[in-house]
């Protein structure tokens, strides 16, 4: 009985290699854009420039000294306010209890003018929803991301990235690499993604778990990037015996 023969990059056509390559490059650029979005939506929450573990803690667990909305308008979101005096209006509302009448009268006009262009679920589901009082109240009171918010973002995250990792893995399986290394390599980004999502919920109650959020996210990105680079190299530059 003849041994089973598996397809490798040397067995596919130039057209298929071109299709695989443009797909991998597009996914790679998309991931870099996602990292930039992650940086700009999370950095500065601790009042300091740059992204830190403390920013991750504030995002998921919350801050003992400041609300997420207060931190944002004093830091990363401050340049988005058309008038600097609006910062004082929002902070006064937060400090007085962040009630709904005050929101309707003073806060909603500011947010509708300067903020909801990005803070709308249909535009960016990973950002707080500032289109109505309930969403604004979540970030105007103490505490990090709410459980409903984490559930909404995690199911989008899992469905979307799982498809991306599957197609990247299908292409990576055509590489000339030790079969056991290959099997481990395609599993790692899925495991890291699941650990990342689970750690969001744990960080909600245990802030020190923010380190796991950072490590698991980095592991997923590195493993996915390795598959993309190795696949492109072997498609075009690897000796074909």
PDB file of C-alpha atoms in Angstrom:
ATOM      1  CA  UNK A   1       0.000   0.000   0.000  1.00  0.00           C
ATOM      2  CA  UNK A   2       1.480   3.351  -1.075  1.00  0.00           C
ATOM      3  CA  UNK A   3       1.966   5.963   1.673  1.00  0.00           C
ATOM      4  CA  UNK A   4      -0.492   8.844   1.714  1.00  0.00           C
ATOM      5  CA  UNK A   5       0.807  11.924  -0.080  1.00  0.00           C
ATOM      6  CA  UNK A   6       0.049  15.371   1.303  1.00  0.00           C
ATOM      7  CA  UNK A   7      -0.083  18.606  -0.675  1.00  0.00           C
ATOM      8  CA  UNK A   8       2.717  21.082  -0.180  1.00  0.00           C
ATOM      9  CA  UNK A   9       3.492  24.499  -1.638  1.00  0.00           C
ATOM     10  CA  UNK A  10       5.458  22.863  -4.454  1.00  0.00           C
ATOM     11  CA  UNK A  11       2.248  21.146  -5.554  1.00  0.00           C
ATOM     12  CA  UNK A  12       0.107  24.266  -5.982  1.00  0.00           C
ATOM     13  CA  UNK A  13      -0.074  26.564  -8.997  1.00  0.00           C
ATOM     14  CA  UNK A  14       1.349  30.063  -9.267  1.00  0.00           C
ATOM     15  CA  UNK A  15      -2.201  31.446  -9.296  1.00  0.00           C
ATOM     16  CA  UNK A  16      -2.963  29.734  -5.981  1.00  0.00           C
ATOM     17  CA  UNK A  17       0.288  31.001  -4.500  1.00  0.00           C
ATOM     18  CA  UNK A  18      -0.613  34.549  -5.551  1.00  0.00           C
ATOM     19  CA  UNK A  19      -4.080  34.204  -3.991  1.00  0.00           C
ATOM     20  CA  UNK A  20      -2.629  32.843  -0.750  1.00  0.00           C
ATOM     21  CA  UNK A  21      -0.002  35.574  -0.608  1.00  0.00           C
ATOM     22  CA  UNK A  22      -2.352  38.533  -1.097  1.00  0.00           C
ATOM     23  CA  UNK A  23      -4.696  37.021   1.511  1.00  0.00           C
ATOM     24  CA  UNK A  24      -1.897  36.647   4.068  1.00  0.00           C
ATOM     25  CA  UNK A  25      -0.526  40.128   3.391  1.00  0.00           C
ATOM     26  CA  UNK A  26      -3.986  41.674   3.726  1.00  0.00           C
ATOM     27  CA  UNK A  27      -4.595  39.854   7.007  1.00  0.00           C
ATOM     28  CA  UNK A  28      -1.187  40.968   8.253  1.00  0.00           C
ATOM     29  CA  UNK A  29      -1.918  44.618   7.452  1.00  0.00           C
ATOM     30  CA  UNK A  30      -5.363  44.277   9.026  1.00  0.00           C
ATOM     31  CA  UNK A  31      -3.803  42.927  12.214  1.00  0.00           C
ATOM     32  CA  UNK A  32      -1.359  45.847  12.359  1.00  0.00           C
ATOM     33  CA  UNK A  33      -4.305  48.219  11.984  1.00  0.00           C
ATOM     34  CA  UNK A  34      -6.082  46.349  14.803  1.00  0.00           C
ATOM     35  CA  UNK A  35      -3.030  46.819  17.025  1.00  0.00           C
ATOM     36  CA  UNK A  36      -3.036  50.547  16.261  1.00  0.00           C
ATOM     37  CA  UNK A  37      -6.729  50.714  17.128  1.00  0.00           C
ATOM     38  CA  UNK A  38      -6.074  48.814  20.365  1.00  0.00           C
ATOM     39  CA  UNK A  39      -3.321  51.257  21.263  1.00  0.00           C
ATOM     40  CA  UNK A  40      -5.354  54.396  20.624  1.00  0.00           C
ATOM     41  CA  UNK A  41      -8.498  53.119  22.391  1.00  0.00           C
ATOM     42  CA  UNK A  42      -6.717  51.913  25.552  1.00  0.00           C
ATOM     43  CA  UNK A  43      -3.634  54.071  26.001  1.00  0.00           C
ATOM     44  CA  UNK A  44      -3.680  57.013  28.387  1.00  0.00           C
ATOM     45  CA  UNK A  45      -6.449  55.729  30.649  1.00  0.00           C
ATOM     46  CA  UNK A  46      -4.054  55.973  33.582  1.00  0.00           C
ATOM     47  CA  UNK A  47      -3.379  59.621  32.752  1.00  0.00           C
ATOM     48  CA  UNK A  48       0.028  58.851  31.214  1.00  0.00           C
ATOM     49  CA  UNK A  49       0.977  58.696  27.563  1.00  0.00           C
ATOM     50  CA  UNK A  50       1.456  55.218  26.083  1.00  0.00           C
ATOM     51  CA  UNK A  51      -0.141  51.838  26.650  1.00  0.00           C
ATOM     52  CA  UNK A  52       0.566  50.117  29.961  1.00  0.00           C
ATOM     53  CA  UNK A  53      -0.730  47.220  32.036  1.00  0.00           C
ATOM     54  CA  UNK A  54      -2.465  49.794  34.237  1.00  0.00           C
ATOM     55  CA  UNK A  55      -4.447  50.926  31.194  1.00  0.00           C
ATOM     56  CA  UNK A  56      -5.599  47.323  30.716  1.00  0.00           C
ATOM     57  CA  UNK A  57      -6.582  47.117  34.392  1.00  0.00           C
ATOM     58  CA  UNK A  58      -8.664  50.297  34.099  1.00  0.00           C
ATOM     59  CA  UNK A  59     -10.321  49.039  30.902  1.00  0.00           C
ATOM     60  CA  UNK A  60     -11.541  45.779  32.417  1.00  0.00           C
ATOM     61  CA  UNK A  61     -11.451  46.212  36.198  1.00  0.00           C
ATOM     62  CA  UNK A  62     -11.853  49.941  36.615  1.00  0.00           C
ATOM     63  CA  UNK A  63     -10.042  52.589  38.642  1.00  0.00           C
ATOM     64  CA  UNK A  64     -10.340  53.327  42.347  1.00  0.00           C
ATOM     65  CA  UNK A  65      -9.686  57.033  41.799  1.00  0.00           C
ATOM     66  CA  UNK A  66     -11.399  57.892  38.521  1.00  0.00           C
ATOM     67  CA  UNK A  67     -14.200  56.761  36.223  1.00  0.00           C
ATOM     68  CA  UNK A  68     -13.415  55.623  32.681  1.00  0.00           C
ATOM     69  CA  UNK A  69     -15.164  58.631  31.192  1.00  0.00           C
ATOM     70  CA  UNK A  70     -13.353  61.055  33.484  1.00  0.00           C
ATOM     71  CA  UNK A  71     -10.008  59.461  32.706  1.00  0.00           C
ATOM     72  CA  UNK A  72     -10.679  59.542  28.973  1.00  0.00           C
ATOM     73  CA  UNK A  73     -11.678  63.208  28.718  1.00  0.00           C
ATOM     74  CA  UNK A  74      -8.648  64.193  30.779  1.00  0.00           C
ATOM     75  CA  UNK A  75      -6.352  62.114  28.616  1.00  0.00           C
ATOM     76  CA  UNK A  76      -6.737  60.469  25.238  1.00  0.00           C
ATOM     77  CA  UNK A  77     -10.172  61.928  24.403  1.00  0.00           C
ATOM     78  CA  UNK A  78      -9.420  65.498  25.477  1.00  0.00           C
ATOM     79  CA  UNK A  79      -8.360  66.675  21.970  1.00  0.00           C
ATOM     80  CA  UNK A  80     -11.680  65.426  20.561  1.00  0.00           C
ATOM     81  CA  UNK A  81     -13.687  67.950  22.578  1.00  0.00           C
ATOM     82  CA  UNK A  82     -14.426  71.031  20.478  1.00  0.00           C
ATOM     83  CA  UNK A  83     -14.361  73.336  23.502  1.00  0.00           C
ATOM     84  CA  UNK A  84     -12.005  72.862  26.470  1.00  0.00           C
ATOM     85  CA  UNK A  85     -14.741  74.074  28.815  1.00  0.00           C
ATOM     86  CA  UNK A  86     -16.762  70.940  27.972  1.00  0.00           C
ATOM     87  CA  UNK A  87     -14.293  68.936  30.047  1.00  0.00           C
ATOM     88  CA  UNK A  88     -15.311  70.867  33.155  1.00  0.00           C
ATOM     89  CA  UNK A  89     -18.997  70.385  32.338  1.00  0.00           C
ATOM     90  CA  UNK A  90     -18.587  66.620  32.035  1.00  0.00           C
ATOM     91  CA  UNK A  91     -16.432  66.329  35.164  1.00  0.00           C
ATOM     92  CA  UNK A  92     -18.926  68.372  37.187  1.00  0.00           C
ATOM     93  CA  UNK A  93     -21.715  66.068  36.027  1.00  0.00           C
ATOM     94  CA  UNK A  94     -19.707  62.948  36.941  1.00  0.00           C
ATOM     95  CA  UNK A  95     -18.809  64.290  40.400  1.00  0.00           C
ATOM     96  CA  UNK A  96     -22.421  65.247  41.112  1.00  0.00           C
ATOM     97  CA  UNK A  97     -23.632  61.675  40.549  1.00  0.00           C
ATOM     98  CA  UNK A  98     -23.980  61.363  36.761  1.00  0.00           C
ATOM     99  CA  UNK A  99     -27.780  61.470  36.824  1.00  0.00           C
ATOM    100  CA  UNK A 100     -29.986  61.107  33.741  1.00  0.00           C
ATOM    101  CA  UNK A 101     -31.567  64.618  33.782  1.00  0.00           C
ATOM    102  CA  UNK A 102     -28.115  66.203  33.796  1.00  0.00           C
ATOM    103  CA  UNK A 103     -27.051  63.897  30.986  1.00  0.00           C
ATOM    104  CA  UNK A 104     -30.032  64.883  28.833  1.00  0.00           C
ATOM    105  CA  UNK A 105     -29.574  68.591  29.464  1.00  0.00           C
ATOM    106  CA  UNK A 106     -25.807  69.062  29.351  1.00  0.00           C
ATOM    107  CA  UNK A 107     -23.874  65.920  28.429  1.00  0.00           C
ATOM    108  CA  UNK A 108     -25.768  64.385  25.509  1.00  0.00           C
ATOM    109  CA  UNK A 109     -25.282  67.448  23.243  1.00  0.00           C
ATOM    110  CA  UNK A 110     -21.512  67.342  23.818  1.00  0.00           C
ATOM    111  CA  UNK A 111     -21.177  63.604  23.242  1.00  0.00           C
ATOM    112  CA  UNK A 112     -23.463  63.631  20.212  1.00  0.00           C
ATOM    113  CA  UNK A 113     -21.371  66.386  18.674  1.00  0.00           C
ATOM    114  CA  UNK A 114     -17.861  65.147  19.443  1.00  0.00           C
ATOM    115  CA  UNK A 115     -17.891  61.482  20.466  1.00  0.00           C
ATOM    116  CA  UNK A 116     -20.538  59.226  18.938  1.00  0.00           C
ATOM    117  CA  UNK A 117     -18.897  59.366  15.528  1.00  0.00           C
ATOM    118  CA  UNK A 118     -16.645  56.617  16.954  1.00  0.00           C
ATOM    119  CA  UNK A 119     -18.487  55.487  20.092  1.00  0.00           C
ATOM    120  CA  UNK A 120     -21.341  53.768  18.272  1.00  0.00           C
ATOM    121  CA  UNK A 121     -21.731  49.945  18.329  1.00  0.00           C
ATOM    122  CA  UNK A 122     -22.235  49.744  14.570  1.00  0.00           C
ATOM    123  CA  UNK A 123     -18.962  51.630  13.998  1.00  0.00           C
ATOM    124  CA  UNK A 124     -16.737  50.139  16.707  1.00  0.00           C
ATOM    125  CA  UNK A 125     -18.282  47.527  19.040  1.00  0.00           C
ATOM    126  CA  UNK A 126     -15.123  47.412  21.166  1.00  0.00           C
ATOM    127  CA  UNK A 127     -15.598  51.023  22.333  1.00  0.00           C
ATOM    128  CA  UNK A 128     -18.097  52.126  25.015  1.00  0.00           C
ATOM    129  CA  UNK A 129     -21.513  52.980  23.598  1.00  0.00           C
ATOM    130  CA  UNK A 130     -22.081  56.709  24.155  1.00  0.00           C
ATOM    131  CA  UNK A 131     -25.268  57.020  22.121  1.00  0.00           C
ATOM    132  CA  UNK A 132     -27.634  56.798  25.130  1.00  0.00           C
ATOM    133  CA  UNK A 133     -27.657  57.343  28.888  1.00  0.00           C
ATOM    134  CA  UNK A 134     -27.330  53.685  29.866  1.00  0.00           C
ATOM    135  CA  UNK A 135     -24.101  53.300  27.913  1.00  0.00           C
ATOM    136  CA  UNK A 136     -22.671  56.575  29.186  1.00  0.00           C
ATOM    137  CA  UNK A 137     -23.596  55.713  32.781  1.00  0.00           C
ATOM    138  CA  UNK A 138     -21.504  52.538  32.549  1.00  0.00           C
ATOM    139  CA  UNK A 139     -18.339  54.587  32.040  1.00  0.00           C
ATOM    140  CA  UNK A 140     -19.386  57.590  34.153  1.00  0.00           C
ATOM    141  CA  UNK A 141     -19.581  55.508  37.353  1.00  0.00           C
ATOM    142  CA  UNK A 142     -16.798  53.493  38.968  1.00  0.00           C
ATOM    143  CA  UNK A 143     -15.821  50.133  37.537  1.00  0.00           C
ATOM    144  CA  UNK A 144     -14.425  48.809  34.283  1.00  0.00           C
ATOM    145  CA  UNK A 145     -16.130  47.130  31.379  1.00  0.00           C
ATOM    146  CA  UNK A 146     -19.490  45.564  32.234  1.00  0.00           C
ATOM    147  CA  UNK A 147     -20.241  41.870  31.762  1.00  0.00           C
ATOM    148  CA  UNK A 148     -22.759  42.553  28.923  1.00  0.00           C
ATOM    149  CA  UNK A 149     -20.090  44.597  27.138  1.00  0.00           C
ATOM    150  CA  UNK A 150     -17.487  41.854  27.545  1.00  0.00           C
ATOM    151  CA  UNK A 151     -19.945  39.237  26.272  1.00  0.00           C
ATOM    152  CA  UNK A 152     -20.768  41.359  23.216  1.00  0.00           C
ATOM    153  CA  UNK A 153     -17.139  42.038  22.341  1.00  0.00           C
ATOM    154  CA  UNK A 154     -15.947  38.477  23.071  1.00  0.00           C
ATOM    155  CA  UNK A 155     -18.453  36.761  20.788  1.00  0.00           C
ATOM    156  CA  UNK A 156     -17.512  39.083  17.913  1.00  0.00           C
ATOM    157  CA  UNK A 157     -13.835  38.537  18.721  1.00  0.00           C
ATOM    158  CA  UNK A 158     -14.121  34.740  18.803  1.00  0.00           C
ATOM    159  CA  UNK A 159     -16.198  34.351  15.661  1.00  0.00           C
ATOM    160  CA  UNK A 160     -14.139  36.755  13.575  1.00  0.00           C
ATOM    161  CA  UNK A 161     -10.624  35.750  14.591  1.00  0.00           C
ATOM    162  CA  UNK A 162     -11.415  32.013  14.538  1.00  0.00           C
ATOM    163  CA  UNK A 163     -12.156  32.220  10.802  1.00  0.00           C
ATOM    164  CA  UNK A 164      -8.964  34.186  10.169  1.00  0.00           C
ATOM    165  CA  UNK A 165      -6.806  31.728  12.122  1.00  0.00           C
ATOM    166  CA  UNK A 166      -8.434  28.780  10.329  1.00  0.00           C
ATOM    167  CA  UNK A 167      -7.560  30.050   6.845  1.00  0.00           C
ATOM    168  CA  UNK A 168      -4.060  31.084   7.901  1.00  0.00           C
ATOM    169  CA  UNK A 169      -3.576  27.611   9.386  1.00  0.00           C
ATOM    170  CA  UNK A 170      -4.875  25.893   6.242  1.00  0.00           C
ATOM    171  CA  UNK A 171      -2.228  27.689   4.200  1.00  0.00           C
ATOM    172  CA  UNK A 172       0.492  27.081   6.815  1.00  0.00           C
ATOM    173  CA  UNK A 173      -0.178  23.313   6.674  1.00  0.00           C
ATOM    174  CA  UNK A 174       1.309  23.314   3.158  1.00  0.00           C
ATOM    175  CA  UNK A 175       4.752  24.155   4.594  1.00  0.00           C
ATOM    176  CA  UNK A 176       7.665  21.718   4.595  1.00  0.00           C
ATOM    177  CA  UNK A 177       8.018  21.539   8.387  1.00  0.00           C
ATOM    178  CA  UNK A 178       8.139  18.742  10.930  1.00  0.00           C
ATOM    179  CA  UNK A 179       4.561  17.520  11.331  1.00  0.00           C
ATOM    180  CA  UNK A 180       4.579  17.763  15.141  1.00  0.00           C
ATOM    181  CA  UNK A 181       5.864  21.348  15.079  1.00  0.00           C
ATOM    182  CA  UNK A 182       3.201  22.150  12.524  1.00  0.00           C
ATOM    183  CA  UNK A 183       0.399  20.693  14.668  1.00  0.00           C
ATOM    184  CA  UNK A 184       1.509  22.657  17.714  1.00  0.00           C
ATOM    185  CA  UNK A 185       1.918  25.853  15.686  1.00  0.00           C
ATOM    186  CA  UNK A 186      -1.665  25.830  14.370  1.00  0.00           C
ATOM    187  CA  UNK A 187      -3.127  25.213  17.834  1.00  0.00           C
ATOM    188  CA  UNK A 188      -1.188  27.923  19.711  1.00  0.00           C
ATOM    189  CA  UNK A 189      -3.017  30.999  18.310  1.00  0.00           C
ATOM    190  CA  UNK A 190      -6.429  29.419  19.000  1.00  0.00           C
ATOM    191  CA  UNK A 191      -5.420  28.587  22.573  1.00  0.00           C
ATOM    192  CA  UNK A 192      -3.983  32.083  23.073  1.00  0.00           C
ATOM    193  CA  UNK A 193      -7.163  33.689  21.721  1.00  0.00           C
ATOM    194  CA  UNK A 194      -9.362  31.666  24.098  1.00  0.00           C
ATOM    195  CA  UNK A 195      -7.089  32.489  27.042  1.00  0.00           C
ATOM    196  CA  UNK A 196      -7.165  36.161  26.078  1.00  0.00           C
ATOM    197  CA  UNK A 197     -10.964  36.315  26.073  1.00  0.00           C
ATOM    198  CA  UNK A 198     -11.320  34.351  29.316  1.00  0.00           C
ATOM    199  CA  UNK A 199      -8.766  36.613  30.996  1.00  0.00           C
ATOM    200  CA  UNK A 200     -10.933  39.674  30.218  1.00  0.00           C
ATOM    201  CA  UNK A 201     -13.638  38.333  32.487  1.00  0.00           C
ATOM    202  CA  UNK A 202     -11.181  37.289  35.203  1.00  0.00           C
ATOM    203  CA  UNK A 203      -9.480  40.713  35.120  1.00  0.00           C
ATOM    204  CA  UNK A 204     -12.905  42.234  35.787  1.00  0.00           C
ATOM    205  CA  UNK A 205     -12.651  40.876  39.351  1.00  0.00           C
ATOM    206  CA  UNK A 206      -8.898  40.191  39.648  1.00  0.00           C
ATOM    207  CA  UNK A 207      -6.860  43.122  38.267  1.00  0.00           C
ATOM    208  CA  UNK A 208      -3.520  41.299  38.414  1.00  0.00           C
ATOM    209  CA  UNK A 209      -4.811  39.037  35.653  1.00  0.00           C
ATOM    210  CA  UNK A 210      -4.276  41.956  33.250  1.00  0.00           C
ATOM    211  CA  UNK A 211      -0.788  40.542  32.697  1.00  0.00           C
ATOM    212  CA  UNK A 212      -2.388  37.415  31.225  1.00  0.00           C
ATOM    213  CA  UNK A 213      -4.412  39.613  28.865  1.00  0.00           C
ATOM    214  CA  UNK A 214      -1.198  41.191  27.595  1.00  0.00           C
ATOM    215  CA  UNK A 215       0.781  37.930  27.356  1.00  0.00           C
ATOM    216  CA  UNK A 216      -1.969  35.912  25.660  1.00  0.00           C
ATOM    217  CA  UNK A 217      -2.661  38.692  23.160  1.00  0.00           C
ATOM    218  CA  UNK A 218       1.038  38.953  22.333  1.00  0.00           C
ATOM    219  CA  UNK A 219       1.320  35.163  21.965  1.00  0.00           C
ATOM    220  CA  UNK A 220      -1.576  35.048  19.520  1.00  0.00           C
ATOM    221  CA  UNK A 221      -0.108  37.870  17.429  1.00  0.00           C
ATOM    222  CA  UNK A 222       3.410  36.395  17.362  1.00  0.00           C
ATOM    223  CA  UNK A 223       2.227  32.882  16.461  1.00  0.00           C
ATOM    224  CA  UNK A 224      -0.089  34.191  13.736  1.00  0.00           C
ATOM    225  CA  UNK A 225       2.665  36.416  12.332  1.00  0.00           C
ATOM    226  CA  UNK A 226       5.097  33.489  12.311  1.00  0.00           C
ATOM    227  CA  UNK A 227       2.666  31.387  10.267  1.00  0.00           C
ATOM    228  CA  UNK A 228       2.170  34.211   7.772  1.00  0.00           C
ATOM    229  CA  UNK A 229       5.905  34.887   7.299  1.00  0.00           C
ATOM    230  CA  UNK A 230       6.915  31.208   7.047  1.00  0.00           C
ATOM    231  CA  UNK A 231       4.105  30.493   4.588  1.00  0.00           C
ATOM    232  CA  UNK A 232       5.053  33.393   2.299  1.00  0.00           C
ATOM    233  CA  UNK A 233       8.740  32.438   2.453  1.00  0.00           C
ATOM    234  CA  UNK A 234       8.121  28.806   1.563  1.00  0.00           C
ATOM    235  CA  UNK A 235       5.665  29.679  -1.202  1.00  0.00           C
ATOM    236  CA  UNK A 236       8.166  31.797  -3.107  1.00  0.00           C
ATOM    237  CA  UNK A 237      11.718  31.269  -1.835  1.00  0.00           C
ATOM    238  CA  UNK A 238      11.938  27.721  -0.451  1.00  0.00           C
ATOM    239  CA  UNK A 239      13.860  25.222  -2.698  1.00  0.00           C
ATOM    240  CA  UNK A 240      11.422  22.921  -4.525  1.00  0.00           C
ATOM    241  CA  UNK A 241      12.882  19.431  -4.779  1.00  0.00           C
TER     242      UNK A 241
END
